[in-house]
XYZ file of C-alpha atoms in Angstrom:
271
model
C 211.868 233.343 112.344
C 213.385 235.136 109.900
C 212.933 233.119 107.328
C 209.075 232.940 108.554
C 208.268 236.869 108.524
C 210.468 236.922 105.586
C 207.585 234.635 103.794
C 205.091 237.421 105.054
C 207.667 240.141 103.265
C 207.780 238.036 100.122
C 204.812 237.365 99.330
C 203.024 240.552 99.914
C 205.662 242.018 98.127
C 204.753 239.895 94.763
C 200.887 239.943 95.329
C 201.234 244.043 96.139
C 204.085 245.142 93.502
C 203.848 242.289 90.895
C 200.461 240.975 88.788
C 201.007 237.229 89.806
C 197.961 235.411 91.330
C 198.122 233.399 94.928
C 197.726 229.936 93.510
C 200.570 229.952 90.639
C 202.639 231.854 93.359
C 201.858 229.400 95.951
C 202.981 226.945 93.193
C 205.945 228.209 92.127
C 206.681 228.595 96.059
C 206.448 225.450 96.689
C 207.596 223.237 93.355
C 210.766 225.754 94.362
C 211.199 224.403 98.070
C 210.985 221.015 96.583
C 213.493 221.257 94.244
C 216.129 223.112 96.496
C 215.248 220.364 98.976
C 216.022 217.765 96.830
C 219.029 218.583 95.323
C 219.707 219.120 99.360
C 219.212 215.620 99.809
C 220.806 214.178 96.551
C 224.297 215.959 97.136
C 223.957 214.741 101.340
C 222.715 211.130 100.673
C 223.119 210.578 96.748
C 218.799 208.773 97.244
C 215.295 210.440 96.706
C 213.842 211.684 99.597
C 211.288 208.716 100.959
C 210.734 210.417 104.507
C 207.634 213.023 105.139
C 203.851 211.911 105.049
C 200.852 212.635 102.779
C 199.181 214.080 105.656
C 202.216 216.837 106.466
C 202.453 217.441 103.029
C 198.064 218.299 103.204
C 198.417 220.104 106.251
C 201.841 222.353 104.672
C 199.820 222.588 101.241
C 196.507 223.989 102.853
C 199.135 226.718 105.042
C 200.743 227.511 101.923
C 198.123 228.113 100.035
C 195.969 230.067 102.529
C 198.930 232.394 103.530
C 199.029 232.853 100.134
C 195.046 234.344 99.357
C 194.712 235.616 102.695
C 197.741 238.121 101.920
C 196.018 239.683 98.398
C 194.235 241.811 100.764
C 196.314 241.752 104.272
C 199.483 243.973 105.542
C 202.416 241.235 106.215
C 202.272 242.753 110.264
C 198.600 242.274 110.603
C 198.985 238.897 108.664
C 201.868 237.468 110.714
C 200.203 238.327 113.259
C 196.728 236.472 112.435
C 199.116 234.002 111.606
C 200.802 233.188 114.796
C 198.129 233.945 116.818
C 196.297 231.028 115.270
C 199.200 228.950 115.565
C 199.436 229.717 119.453
C 196.186 228.893 119.961
C 196.476 225.495 117.782
C 199.230 224.473 120.099
C 198.505 225.122 123.238
C 194.558 223.321 122.225
C 196.413 220.457 121.345
C 198.546 220.725 124.623
C 195.242 220.673 126.582
C 193.735 217.499 124.504
C 197.492 215.895 125.702
C 196.371 216.278 129.431
C 198.301 219.628 130.114
C 196.490 222.310 132.370
C 196.483 225.796 132.552
C 196.968 227.865 135.789
C 194.720 230.940 136.515
C 197.279 233.176 134.971
C 197.616 230.913 131.482
C 193.585 231.571 131.723
C 193.900 235.369 131.721
C 196.243 234.869 129.492
C 194.218 232.411 126.888
C 191.681 235.357 127.262
C 193.805 238.330 127.186
C 194.953 236.771 123.577
C 191.066 236.199 122.361
C 189.997 239.526 123.498
C 193.076 241.396 120.949
C 191.815 238.915 118.508
C 188.416 239.591 118.388
C 189.527 243.613 118.803
C 191.632 243.455 115.431
C 189.038 241.835 113.448
C 186.465 243.922 114.798
C 184.551 246.201 112.377
C 185.571 249.482 111.687
C 187.798 252.165 109.634
C 191.201 250.149 110.855
C 190.000 246.762 110.305
C 191.244 243.930 108.431
C 189.344 242.441 105.018
C 187.323 239.670 107.127
C 187.808 236.892 104.022
C 191.262 237.587 104.538
C 191.666 237.275 108.055
C 189.601 234.160 108.017
C 192.041 232.505 105.351
C 194.718 233.915 107.602
C 193.965 232.045 110.901
C 192.949 228.736 108.365
C 196.401 229.293 107.722
C 197.576 229.209 111.579
C 195.789 226.065 112.120
C 197.038 224.386 109.419
C 200.708 225.508 110.628
C 200.410 224.398 113.549
C 199.448 221.238 112.692
C 202.372 220.891 110.966
C 204.580 221.904 113.439
C 203.374 219.455 115.753
C 203.869 217.076 113.496
C 207.600 217.506 113.313
C 207.732 217.517 116.963
C 207.984 213.363 115.952
C 211.546 213.442 115.052
C 213.476 211.857 112.152
C 215.992 213.882 110.032
C 215.060 217.299 109.137
C 216.315 217.718 105.343
C 214.490 214.337 104.339
C 211.418 214.472 106.085
C 210.939 218.488 104.799
C 211.867 217.760 101.321
C 209.428 214.652 101.160
C 206.473 216.827 102.330
C 207.456 219.301 100.134
C 207.524 216.786 97.242
C 204.549 215.732 97.984
C 202.862 219.242 98.656
C 203.742 219.950 94.754
C 200.590 217.711 93.519
C 197.956 219.444 95.902
C 199.486 222.667 94.538
C 199.443 221.729 90.837
C 195.662 220.837 91.300
C 194.735 223.888 92.669
C 196.928 226.030 89.942
C 195.072 223.779 87.026
C 191.810 224.488 88.814
C 192.235 228.668 89.046
C 194.095 228.217 85.251
C 191.458 230.970 83.665
C 192.979 233.371 86.255
C 196.607 232.765 85.977
C 198.948 235.242 85.886
C 202.904 235.060 86.500
C 205.526 238.242 85.501
C 209.409 237.476 85.997
C 209.088 239.558 89.159
C 206.254 237.467 90.975
C 208.104 234.473 89.916
C 211.356 235.508 91.485
C 210.054 236.283 94.541
C 208.152 232.455 95.009
C 210.985 231.367 93.762
C 212.930 233.371 96.852
C 210.089 232.565 99.139
C 210.288 228.595 98.484
C 213.702 227.614 98.061
C 215.099 229.848 100.497
C 212.331 231.526 103.630
C 210.361 228.229 102.915
C 212.715 225.199 102.035
C 215.460 226.482 103.868
C 213.819 228.157 106.910
C 211.504 225.027 107.419
C 214.545 222.555 107.418
C 215.976 224.717 110.505
C 212.680 224.817 112.156
C 212.316 220.879 111.947
C 215.286 220.880 113.407
C 214.621 222.777 116.186
C 211.826 221.500 117.066
C 212.422 217.959 118.823
C 214.013 219.761 121.059
C 211.535 221.920 122.286
C 208.440 221.436 124.204
C 205.010 222.745 122.481
C 205.123 225.248 124.455
C 208.576 226.625 123.915
C 207.605 226.352 120.471
C 204.713 228.473 120.302
C 206.912 231.105 122.507
C 209.847 231.362 120.132
C 207.049 232.557 117.181
C 206.182 235.092 119.074
C 208.727 237.477 117.284
C 207.397 236.494 113.814
C 204.606 239.167 113.566
C 206.423 241.914 115.347
C 209.212 241.395 112.604
C 207.480 241.277 109.772
C 205.728 244.531 111.043
C 208.827 245.978 110.948
C 209.995 244.824 107.631
C 206.536 245.890 106.308
C 207.333 249.398 107.082
C 210.509 249.454 106.289
C 210.293 247.710 102.751
C 206.239 247.922 101.647
C 206.208 251.518 102.808
C 203.078 249.632 105.401
C 201.677 252.250 107.796
C 201.098 250.665 111.782
C 197.546 251.594 113.165
C 197.310 252.280 116.537
C 194.718 249.186 116.923
C 197.541 247.132 115.193
C 199.566 247.708 118.052
C 197.103 247.367 121.001
C 195.822 244.394 119.245
C 200.134 243.004 118.886
C 200.460 243.904 122.461
C 197.066 241.873 124.082
C 197.839 238.602 121.247
C 201.262 238.072 121.768
C 201.448 239.357 125.519
C 198.329 236.998 126.766
C 200.002 233.911 124.281
C 203.105 234.476 126.477
C 201.493 234.170 129.779
C 200.140 231.076 128.501
C 203.077 229.536 127.291
C 206.043 230.726 129.807
C 204.024 229.793 132.874
C 205.816 226.860 134.385
C 203.896 224.238 136.870
C 205.425 225.001 140.717
C 209.143 222.439 140.511
C 209.856 221.885 137.034
C 212.499 224.055 135.466
C 211.913 225.909 132.950
C 213.695 224.589 129.413
């Protein structure tokens, strides 16, 4: 979860305090993650990583690209709240489609979470930009899809490496399409490499290692800490302010989702 929050901080730091553009940040992030993971696989097994698949790679790229462009205008805490609010909703909806049923308390929690997101996005002086907010919601849906696909098991290092290597093709295509608007500087590139090789590559290996041992609800629950960590990091490292609107929306969204994902049917022991 610290790695996930670190991605929010590194991306916001790069796009706020350097001149790097969002497409270049995405490409360098994905490429550096792929290189770091490829080296790890080669040192472990001495063979090319062949695991992973194109569907997961596309979801990974969609998340990374929408994430970067959203953070052009969003603060670290608000972006993380929107991101993981969408992640939880995606995983909950997936659970419902697989036959899971919600109890009354869980339906109330879901309604509270939706109300919190609406309150955060409702026009006003402290509302986040709608374009950035919509992009981050799309990033959350893509990450939820990627997380759910990761529950299939397999070696987490080779699977993540394979997904990153495939995602490089998508990220390169985006950079080529936006080549006239490319902007690079040393600091921005450095932040992108840290985000890709450490916070993304190694962080996602840890996440994929844990996923097979977690139910969808449990996997959703542990991610509730990320917006809090990102907001705290934004205050400490980016001099970002936290509004009353953000605090109240956070309580509604995270508290409501917690009601959904921590509720257990009678007679079923908790994870």
